[in-house]
mmCIF file of C-alpha atoms in Angstrom:
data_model
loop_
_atom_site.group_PDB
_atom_site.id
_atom_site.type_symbol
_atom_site.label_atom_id
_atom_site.label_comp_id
_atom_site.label_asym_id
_atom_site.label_seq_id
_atom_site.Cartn_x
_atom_site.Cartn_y
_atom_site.Cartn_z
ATOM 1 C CA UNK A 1 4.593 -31.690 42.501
ATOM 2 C CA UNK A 2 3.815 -28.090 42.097
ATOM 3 C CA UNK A 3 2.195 -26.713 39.355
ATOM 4 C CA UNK A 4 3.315 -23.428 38.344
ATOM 5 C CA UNK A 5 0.541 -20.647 38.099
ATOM 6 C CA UNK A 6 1.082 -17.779 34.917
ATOM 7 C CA UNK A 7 1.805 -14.093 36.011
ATOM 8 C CA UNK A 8 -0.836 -12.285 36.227
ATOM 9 C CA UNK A 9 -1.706 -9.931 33.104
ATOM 10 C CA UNK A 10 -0.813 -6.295 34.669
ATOM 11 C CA UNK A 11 2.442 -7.929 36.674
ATOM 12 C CA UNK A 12 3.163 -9.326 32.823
ATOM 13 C CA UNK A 13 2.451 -4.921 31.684
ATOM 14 C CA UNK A 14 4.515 -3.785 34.410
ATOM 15 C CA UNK A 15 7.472 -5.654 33.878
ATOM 16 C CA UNK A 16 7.959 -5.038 30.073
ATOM 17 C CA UNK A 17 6.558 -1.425 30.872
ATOM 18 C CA UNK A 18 9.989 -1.158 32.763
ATOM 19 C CA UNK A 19 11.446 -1.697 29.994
ATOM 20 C CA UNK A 20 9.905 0.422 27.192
ATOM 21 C CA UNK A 21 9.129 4.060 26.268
ATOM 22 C CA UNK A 22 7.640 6.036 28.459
ATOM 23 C CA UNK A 23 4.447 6.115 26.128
ATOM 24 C CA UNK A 24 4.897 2.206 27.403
ATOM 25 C CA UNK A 25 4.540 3.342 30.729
ATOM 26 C CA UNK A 26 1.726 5.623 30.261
ATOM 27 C CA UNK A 27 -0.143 3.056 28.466
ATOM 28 C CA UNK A 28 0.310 0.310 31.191
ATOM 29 C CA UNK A 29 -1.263 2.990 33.859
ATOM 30 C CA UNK A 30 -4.174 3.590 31.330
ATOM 31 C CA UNK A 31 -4.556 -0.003 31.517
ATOM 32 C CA UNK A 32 -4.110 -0.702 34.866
ATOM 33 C CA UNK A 33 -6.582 2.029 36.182
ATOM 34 C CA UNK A 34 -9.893 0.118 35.049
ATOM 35 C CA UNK A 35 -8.480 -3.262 34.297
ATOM 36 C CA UNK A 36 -9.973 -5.662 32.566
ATOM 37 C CA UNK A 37 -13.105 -3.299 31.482
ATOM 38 C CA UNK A 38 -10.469 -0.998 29.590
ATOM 39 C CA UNK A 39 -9.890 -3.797 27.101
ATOM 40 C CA UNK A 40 -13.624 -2.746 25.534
ATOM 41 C CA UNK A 41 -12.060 0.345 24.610
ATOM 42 C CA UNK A 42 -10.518 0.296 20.824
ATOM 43 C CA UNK A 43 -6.242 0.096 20.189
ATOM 44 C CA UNK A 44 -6.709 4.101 19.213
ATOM 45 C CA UNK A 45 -8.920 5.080 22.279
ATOM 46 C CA UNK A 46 -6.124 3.418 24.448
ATOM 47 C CA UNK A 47 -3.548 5.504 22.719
ATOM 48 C CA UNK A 48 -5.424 8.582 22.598
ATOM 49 C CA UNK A 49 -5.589 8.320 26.439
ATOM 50 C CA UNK A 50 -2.185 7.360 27.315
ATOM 51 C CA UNK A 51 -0.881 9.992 24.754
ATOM 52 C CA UNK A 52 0.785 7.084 22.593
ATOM 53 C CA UNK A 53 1.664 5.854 19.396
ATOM 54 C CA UNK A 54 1.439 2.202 17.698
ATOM 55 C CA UNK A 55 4.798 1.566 17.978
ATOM 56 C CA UNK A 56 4.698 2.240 21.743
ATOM 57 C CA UNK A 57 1.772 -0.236 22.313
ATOM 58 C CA UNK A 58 3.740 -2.552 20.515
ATOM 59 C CA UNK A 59 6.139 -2.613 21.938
ATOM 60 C CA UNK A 60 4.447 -3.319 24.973
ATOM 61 C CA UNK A 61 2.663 -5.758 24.030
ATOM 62 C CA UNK A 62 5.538 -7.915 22.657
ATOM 63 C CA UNK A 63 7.477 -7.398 25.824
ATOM 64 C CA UNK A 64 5.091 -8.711 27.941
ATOM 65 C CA UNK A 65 4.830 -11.814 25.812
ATOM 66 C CA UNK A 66 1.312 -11.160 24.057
ATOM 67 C CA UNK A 67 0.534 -11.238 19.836
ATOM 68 C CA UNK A 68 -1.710 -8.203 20.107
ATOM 69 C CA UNK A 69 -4.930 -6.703 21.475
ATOM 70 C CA UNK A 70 -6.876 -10.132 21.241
ATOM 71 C CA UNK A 71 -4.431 -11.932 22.601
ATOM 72 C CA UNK A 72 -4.322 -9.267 25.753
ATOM 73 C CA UNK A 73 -7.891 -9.455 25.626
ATOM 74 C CA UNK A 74 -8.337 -13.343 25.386
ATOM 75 C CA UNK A 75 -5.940 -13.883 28.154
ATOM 76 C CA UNK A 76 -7.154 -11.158 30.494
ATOM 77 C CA UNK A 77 -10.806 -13.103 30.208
ATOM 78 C CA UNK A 78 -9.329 -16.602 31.053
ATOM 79 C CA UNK A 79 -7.742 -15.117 34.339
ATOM 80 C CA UNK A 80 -10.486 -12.962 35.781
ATOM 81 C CA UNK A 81 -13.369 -15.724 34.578
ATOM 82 C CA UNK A 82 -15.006 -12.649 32.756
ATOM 83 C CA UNK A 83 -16.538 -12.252 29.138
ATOM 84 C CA UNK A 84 -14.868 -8.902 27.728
ATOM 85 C CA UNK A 85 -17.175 -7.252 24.865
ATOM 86 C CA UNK A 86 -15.342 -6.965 21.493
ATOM 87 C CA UNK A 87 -14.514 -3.086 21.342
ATOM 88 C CA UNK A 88 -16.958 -1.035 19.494
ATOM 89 C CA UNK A 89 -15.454 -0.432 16.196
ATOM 90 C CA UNK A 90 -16.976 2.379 15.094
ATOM 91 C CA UNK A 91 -15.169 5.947 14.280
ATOM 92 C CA UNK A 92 -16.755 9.439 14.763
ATOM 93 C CA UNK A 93 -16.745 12.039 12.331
ATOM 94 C CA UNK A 94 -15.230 14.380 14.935
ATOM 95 C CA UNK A 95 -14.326 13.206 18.312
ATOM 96 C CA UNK A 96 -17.342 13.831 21.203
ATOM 97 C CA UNK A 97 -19.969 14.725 17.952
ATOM 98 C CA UNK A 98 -22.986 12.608 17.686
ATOM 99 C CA UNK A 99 -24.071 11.914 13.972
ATOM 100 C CA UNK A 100 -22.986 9.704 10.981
ATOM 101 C CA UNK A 101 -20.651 6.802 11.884
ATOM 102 C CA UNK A 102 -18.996 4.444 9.865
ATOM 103 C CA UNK A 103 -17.919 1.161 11.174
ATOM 104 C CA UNK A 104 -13.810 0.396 10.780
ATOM 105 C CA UNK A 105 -14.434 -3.402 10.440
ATOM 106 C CA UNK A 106 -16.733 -2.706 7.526
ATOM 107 C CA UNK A 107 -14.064 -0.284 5.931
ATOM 108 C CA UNK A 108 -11.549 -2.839 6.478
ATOM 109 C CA UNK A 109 -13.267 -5.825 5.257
ATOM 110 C CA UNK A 110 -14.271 -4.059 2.141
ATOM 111 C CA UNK A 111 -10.497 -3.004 1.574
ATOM 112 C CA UNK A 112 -9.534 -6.891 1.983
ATOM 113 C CA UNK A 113 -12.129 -8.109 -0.416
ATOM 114 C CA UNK A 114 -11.111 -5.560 -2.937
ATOM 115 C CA UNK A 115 -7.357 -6.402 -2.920
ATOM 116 C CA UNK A 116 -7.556 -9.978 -2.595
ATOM 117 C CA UNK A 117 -10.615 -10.312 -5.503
ATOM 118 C CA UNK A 118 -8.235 -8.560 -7.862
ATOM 119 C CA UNK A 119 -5.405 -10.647 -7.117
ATOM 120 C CA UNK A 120 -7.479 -13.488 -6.997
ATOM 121 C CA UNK A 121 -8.549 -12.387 -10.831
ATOM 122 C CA UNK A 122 -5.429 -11.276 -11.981
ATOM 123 C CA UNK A 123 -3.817 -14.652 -11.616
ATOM 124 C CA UNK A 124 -6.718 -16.581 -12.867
ATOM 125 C CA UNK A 125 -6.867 -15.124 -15.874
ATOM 126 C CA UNK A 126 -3.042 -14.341 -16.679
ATOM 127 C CA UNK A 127 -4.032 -10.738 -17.649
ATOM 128 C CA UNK A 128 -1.005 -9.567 -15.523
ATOM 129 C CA UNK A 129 1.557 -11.950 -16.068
ATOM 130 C CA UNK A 130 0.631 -10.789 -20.324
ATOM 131 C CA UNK A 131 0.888 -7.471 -19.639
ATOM 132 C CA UNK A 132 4.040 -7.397 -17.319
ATOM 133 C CA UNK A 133 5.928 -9.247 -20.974
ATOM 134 C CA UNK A 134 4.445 -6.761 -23.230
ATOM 135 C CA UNK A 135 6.121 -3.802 -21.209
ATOM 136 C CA UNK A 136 9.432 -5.948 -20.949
ATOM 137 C CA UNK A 137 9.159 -6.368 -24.763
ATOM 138 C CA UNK A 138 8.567 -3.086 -25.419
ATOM 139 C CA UNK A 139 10.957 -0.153 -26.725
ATOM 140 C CA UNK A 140 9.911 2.319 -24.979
ATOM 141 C CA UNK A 141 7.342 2.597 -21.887
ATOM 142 C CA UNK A 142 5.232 5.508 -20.917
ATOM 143 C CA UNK A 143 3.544 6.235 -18.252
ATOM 144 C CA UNK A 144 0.086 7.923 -17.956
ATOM 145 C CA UNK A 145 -2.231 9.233 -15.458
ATOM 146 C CA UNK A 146 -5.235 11.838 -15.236
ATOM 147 C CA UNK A 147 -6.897 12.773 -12.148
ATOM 148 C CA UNK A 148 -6.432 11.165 -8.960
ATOM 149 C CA UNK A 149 -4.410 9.024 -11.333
ATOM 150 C CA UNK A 150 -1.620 11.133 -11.174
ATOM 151 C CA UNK A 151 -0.234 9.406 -8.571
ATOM 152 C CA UNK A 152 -0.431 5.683 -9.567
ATOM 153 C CA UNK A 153 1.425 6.396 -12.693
ATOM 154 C CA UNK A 154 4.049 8.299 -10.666
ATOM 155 C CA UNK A 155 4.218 5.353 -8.034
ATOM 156 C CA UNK A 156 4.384 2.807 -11.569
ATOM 157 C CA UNK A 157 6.971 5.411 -13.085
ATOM 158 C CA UNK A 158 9.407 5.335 -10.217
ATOM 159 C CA UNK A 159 9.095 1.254 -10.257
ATOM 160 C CA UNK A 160 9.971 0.946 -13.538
ATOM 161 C CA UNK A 161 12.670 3.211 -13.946
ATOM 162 C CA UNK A 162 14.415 1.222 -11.132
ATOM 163 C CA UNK A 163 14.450 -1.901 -13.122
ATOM 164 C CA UNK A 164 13.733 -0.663 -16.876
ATOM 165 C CA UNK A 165 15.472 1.845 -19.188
ATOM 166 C CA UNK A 166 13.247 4.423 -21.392
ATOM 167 C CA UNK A 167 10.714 5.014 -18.936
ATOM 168 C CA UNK A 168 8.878 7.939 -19.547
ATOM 169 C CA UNK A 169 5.523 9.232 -16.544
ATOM 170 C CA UNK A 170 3.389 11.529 -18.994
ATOM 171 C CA UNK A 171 2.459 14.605 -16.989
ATOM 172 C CA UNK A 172 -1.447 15.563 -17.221
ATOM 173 C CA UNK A 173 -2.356 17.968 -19.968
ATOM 174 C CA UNK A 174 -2.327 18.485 -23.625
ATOM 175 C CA UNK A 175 0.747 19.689 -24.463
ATOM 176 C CA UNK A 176 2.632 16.835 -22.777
ATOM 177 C CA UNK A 177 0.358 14.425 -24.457
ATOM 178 C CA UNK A 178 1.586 15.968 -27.744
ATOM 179 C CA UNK A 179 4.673 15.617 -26.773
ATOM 180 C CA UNK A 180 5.099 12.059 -25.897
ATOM 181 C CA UNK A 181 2.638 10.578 -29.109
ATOM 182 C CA UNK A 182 5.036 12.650 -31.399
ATOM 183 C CA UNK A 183 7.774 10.805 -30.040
ATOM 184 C CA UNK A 184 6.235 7.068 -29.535
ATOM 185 C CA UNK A 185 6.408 4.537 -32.061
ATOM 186 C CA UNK A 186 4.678 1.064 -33.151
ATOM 187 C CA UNK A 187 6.845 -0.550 -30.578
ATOM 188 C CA UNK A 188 6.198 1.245 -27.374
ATOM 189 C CA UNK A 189 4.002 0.111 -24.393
ATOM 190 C CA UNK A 190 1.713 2.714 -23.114
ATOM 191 C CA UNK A 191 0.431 1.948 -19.275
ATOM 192 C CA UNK A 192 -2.580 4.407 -18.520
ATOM 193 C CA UNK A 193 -5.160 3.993 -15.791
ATOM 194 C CA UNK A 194 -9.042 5.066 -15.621
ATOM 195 C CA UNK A 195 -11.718 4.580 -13.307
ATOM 196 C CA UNK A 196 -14.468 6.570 -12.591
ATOM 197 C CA UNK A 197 -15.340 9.378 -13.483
ATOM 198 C CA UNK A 198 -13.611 8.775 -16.569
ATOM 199 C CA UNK A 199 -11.007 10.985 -17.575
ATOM 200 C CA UNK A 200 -12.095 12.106 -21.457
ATOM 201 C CA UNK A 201 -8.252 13.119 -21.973
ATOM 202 C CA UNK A 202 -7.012 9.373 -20.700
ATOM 203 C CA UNK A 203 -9.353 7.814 -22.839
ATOM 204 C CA UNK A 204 -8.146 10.453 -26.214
ATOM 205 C CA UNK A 205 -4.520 9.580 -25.544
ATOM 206 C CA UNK A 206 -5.091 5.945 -25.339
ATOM 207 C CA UNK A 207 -6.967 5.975 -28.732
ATOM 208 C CA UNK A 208 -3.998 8.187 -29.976
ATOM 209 C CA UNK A 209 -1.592 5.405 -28.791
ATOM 210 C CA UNK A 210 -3.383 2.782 -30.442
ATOM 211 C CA UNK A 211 -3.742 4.456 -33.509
ATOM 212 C CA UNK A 212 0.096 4.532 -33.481
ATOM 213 C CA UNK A 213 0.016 0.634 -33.087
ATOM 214 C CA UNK A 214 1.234 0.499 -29.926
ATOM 215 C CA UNK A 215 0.440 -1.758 -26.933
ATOM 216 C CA UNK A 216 -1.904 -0.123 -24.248
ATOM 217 C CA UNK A 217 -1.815 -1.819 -20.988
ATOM 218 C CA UNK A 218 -5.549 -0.002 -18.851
ATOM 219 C CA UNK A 219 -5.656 -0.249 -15.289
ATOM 220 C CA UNK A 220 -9.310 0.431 -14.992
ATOM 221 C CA UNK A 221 -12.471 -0.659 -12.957
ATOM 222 C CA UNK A 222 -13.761 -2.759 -15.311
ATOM 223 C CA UNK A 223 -14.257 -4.373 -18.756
ATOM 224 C CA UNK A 224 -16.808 -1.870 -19.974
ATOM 225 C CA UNK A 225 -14.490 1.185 -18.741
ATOM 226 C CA UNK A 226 -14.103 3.946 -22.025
ATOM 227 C CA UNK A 227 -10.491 3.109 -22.332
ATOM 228 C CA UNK A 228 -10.808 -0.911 -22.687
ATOM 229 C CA UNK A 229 -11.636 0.133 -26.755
ATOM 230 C CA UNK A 230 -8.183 0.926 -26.872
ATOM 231 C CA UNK A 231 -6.369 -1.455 -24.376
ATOM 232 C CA UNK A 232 -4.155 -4.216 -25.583
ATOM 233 C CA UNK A 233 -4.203 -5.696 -22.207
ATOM 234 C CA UNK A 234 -7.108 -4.830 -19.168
ATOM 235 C CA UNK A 235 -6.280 -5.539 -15.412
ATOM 236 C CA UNK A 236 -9.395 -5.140 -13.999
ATOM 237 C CA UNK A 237 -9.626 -3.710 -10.675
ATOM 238 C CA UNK A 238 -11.797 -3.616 -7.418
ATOM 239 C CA UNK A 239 -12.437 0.015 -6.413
ATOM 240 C CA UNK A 240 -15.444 -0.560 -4.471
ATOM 241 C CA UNK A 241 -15.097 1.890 -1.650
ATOM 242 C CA UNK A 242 -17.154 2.955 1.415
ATOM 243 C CA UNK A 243 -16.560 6.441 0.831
ATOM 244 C CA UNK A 244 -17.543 8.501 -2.418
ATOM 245 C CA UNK A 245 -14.244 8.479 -4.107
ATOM 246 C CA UNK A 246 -12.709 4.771 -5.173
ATOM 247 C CA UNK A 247 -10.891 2.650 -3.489
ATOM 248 C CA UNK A 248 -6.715 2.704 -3.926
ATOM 249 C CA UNK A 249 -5.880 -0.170 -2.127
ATOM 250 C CA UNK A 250 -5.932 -2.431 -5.242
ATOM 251 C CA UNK A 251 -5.227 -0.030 -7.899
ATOM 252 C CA UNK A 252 -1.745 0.341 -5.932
ATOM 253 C CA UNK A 253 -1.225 -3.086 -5.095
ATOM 254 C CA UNK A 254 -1.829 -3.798 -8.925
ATOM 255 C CA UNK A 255 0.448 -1.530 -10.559
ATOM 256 C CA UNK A 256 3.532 -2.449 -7.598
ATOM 257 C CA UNK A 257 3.164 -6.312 -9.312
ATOM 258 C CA UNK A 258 2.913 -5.022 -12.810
ATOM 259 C CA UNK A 259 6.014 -3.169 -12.291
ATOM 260 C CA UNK A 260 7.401 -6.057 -10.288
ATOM 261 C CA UNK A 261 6.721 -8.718 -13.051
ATOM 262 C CA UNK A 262 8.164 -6.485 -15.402
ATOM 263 C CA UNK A 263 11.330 -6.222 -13.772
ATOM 264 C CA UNK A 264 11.895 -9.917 -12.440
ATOM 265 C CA UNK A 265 11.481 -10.633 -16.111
ATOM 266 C CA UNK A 266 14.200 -7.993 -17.454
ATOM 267 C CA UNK A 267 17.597 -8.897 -18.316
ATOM 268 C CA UNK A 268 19.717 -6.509 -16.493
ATOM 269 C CA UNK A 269 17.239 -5.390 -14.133
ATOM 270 C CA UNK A 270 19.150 -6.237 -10.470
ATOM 271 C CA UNK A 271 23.004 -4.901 -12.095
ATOM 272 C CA UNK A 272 20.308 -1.269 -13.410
ATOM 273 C CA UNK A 273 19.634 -1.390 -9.415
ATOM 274 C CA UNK A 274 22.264 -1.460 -8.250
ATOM 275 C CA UNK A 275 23.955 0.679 -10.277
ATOM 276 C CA UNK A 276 21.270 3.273 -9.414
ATOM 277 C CA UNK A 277 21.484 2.865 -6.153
ATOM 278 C CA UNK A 278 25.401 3.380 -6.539
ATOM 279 C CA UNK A 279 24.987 6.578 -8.569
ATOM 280 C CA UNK A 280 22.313 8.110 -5.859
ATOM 281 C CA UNK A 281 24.797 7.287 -3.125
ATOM 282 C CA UNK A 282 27.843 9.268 -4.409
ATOM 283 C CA UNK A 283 25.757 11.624 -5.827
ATOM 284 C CA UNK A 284 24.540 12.901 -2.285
ATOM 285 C CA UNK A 285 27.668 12.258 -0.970
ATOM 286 C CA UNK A 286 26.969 9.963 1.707
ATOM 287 C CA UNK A 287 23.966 12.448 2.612
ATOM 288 C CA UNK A 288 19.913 11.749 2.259
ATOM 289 C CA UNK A 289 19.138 8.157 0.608
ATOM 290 C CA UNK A 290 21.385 5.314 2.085
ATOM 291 C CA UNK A 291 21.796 2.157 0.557
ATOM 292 C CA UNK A 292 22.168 -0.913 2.728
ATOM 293 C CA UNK A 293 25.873 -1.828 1.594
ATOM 294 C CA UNK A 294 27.208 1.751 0.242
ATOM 295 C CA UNK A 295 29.863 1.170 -2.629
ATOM 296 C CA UNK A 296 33.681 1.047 -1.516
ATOM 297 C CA UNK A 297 35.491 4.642 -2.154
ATOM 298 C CA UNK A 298 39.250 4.311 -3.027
ATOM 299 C CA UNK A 299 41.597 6.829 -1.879
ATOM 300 C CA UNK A 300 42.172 9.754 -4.598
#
């Protein structure tokens, strides 16, 4: 009986290289020209050479029948009978320049740790699953952000006001502080985030909230952050970076569930999407945002 012997790894390339992209194609000659000691080189080096993208080396890849890289990598070994090095994953400050490097796998591990800790945390201790009802039981919710903050209290705002009504994002500055605390009551949920360097005017508006009486949910850093005086209920958050600025991976990833939580526990909250998503789609008429099952127009 015969036994039936695999395809070789480039005859495996060329084939599904036939039928990609022609970044495919360009990538299977990069690969092909100093096969298997190209493998050492890094996903990005192999791109930058063939002129590629991700999706083209993808591609690729799944054509020809492998996971990813390592796989590639791990079968190329087993059919030349050669140990390929792991690629160097280290990044240059500018391409060529010698000088400070910082290693990707590092970066990357670090990011992992910080999202999964927090997680980890954050469902240990209930903190989120508490806070997510107190903005569901509040009257009205507001949304505040300082800094690099900005954004995760826009990213919160938009989540919210998908799901929730009376929804408010807080711009930065005094007069729109002023603004919003005349107009909160004893009732209202105030979600505010700080890490460090702490914002003085985050930390004044949260007292200003609590003074009012109502809830204040911090996304900070930590327990001993400025604002937790003030904060009904703390997610704490990894921001351990390898950079000098913190880390957003987790902040992010925090205030998405928040938001989340909140609206799997709102009545209403799917029939509000949906009729959002109706009103954006004949608003544009038909034009820029498409939802995945437009609404049925009768005939005038």
């Amino acid at each position: 009986m015969s036994v039936l012997t695999p395809d070789p790894v480039l005859r495996l390339l060329e084939r599904a290289a036939a039928h990609c992209g022609p970044g495919a194609a360009r990538l299977h000659a990069v690969l092909a020209a100093d096969f298997p000691a190209v493998l050492s080189r890094r996903p990005a080096q192999l791109l930058r050479a063939a002129d590629a993208n991700a999706e083209d080396l993808d591609q690729l890849l799944a054509m020809a029948g492998f996971a990813d890289t390592e796989d590639l990598r791990a079968c190329a070994a087993r059919e030349t009978g050669r140990r390929l090095p792991v690629p160097d994953q280290r990044i240059a400050d500018r391409e060529g320049e010698p000088g400070d490097r910082t290693a990707l796998r590092r970066i990357l591990a670090r990011e992992q740790e910080n999202l999964a800790g927090t997680l980890d945390a954050l469902h240990a201790n209930g903190a989120l699953e508490l806070a997510a009802r107190a903005v569901v039981a509040g009257r009205r919710r507001w949304v505040f952000g300082d800094m690099k903050s900005i954004g995760y209290a826009a990213l919160v705002a938009a989540d919210l006001s998908a799901a929730l009504r009376d929804v408010t994002l807080v711009q930065p500055g005094v007069g729109a502080a002023v603004t919003a605390l005349a107009d909160a009551g004893d009732q209202d949920v105030l979600i505010t985030f700080s890490f460090r360097s702490y914002s003085r005017h985050t930390v004044r508006v949260a007292r200003e909230f609590h003074a009012l009486g109502g809830t204040v949910v911090a996304i900070t850093d930590g327990y001993d952050s400025p604002v937790c005086a003030y904060a009904t209920h703390v997610l704490a958050v990894n921001t351990r970076s390898e950079s000098r600025t913190h880390s957003p991976t987790a902040v992010t990833a925090t205030g998405h569930l928040l938001a989340s939580l909140a609206a799997a526990g709102a009545k209403g909250a799917a029939r509000r999407a949906q009729r959002r998503q109706a009103l954006t789609w004949a608003l544009s008429d038909g034009e820029g945002t498409t939802p995945a099952d437009p609404p049925e127009r009768t005939a005038p």
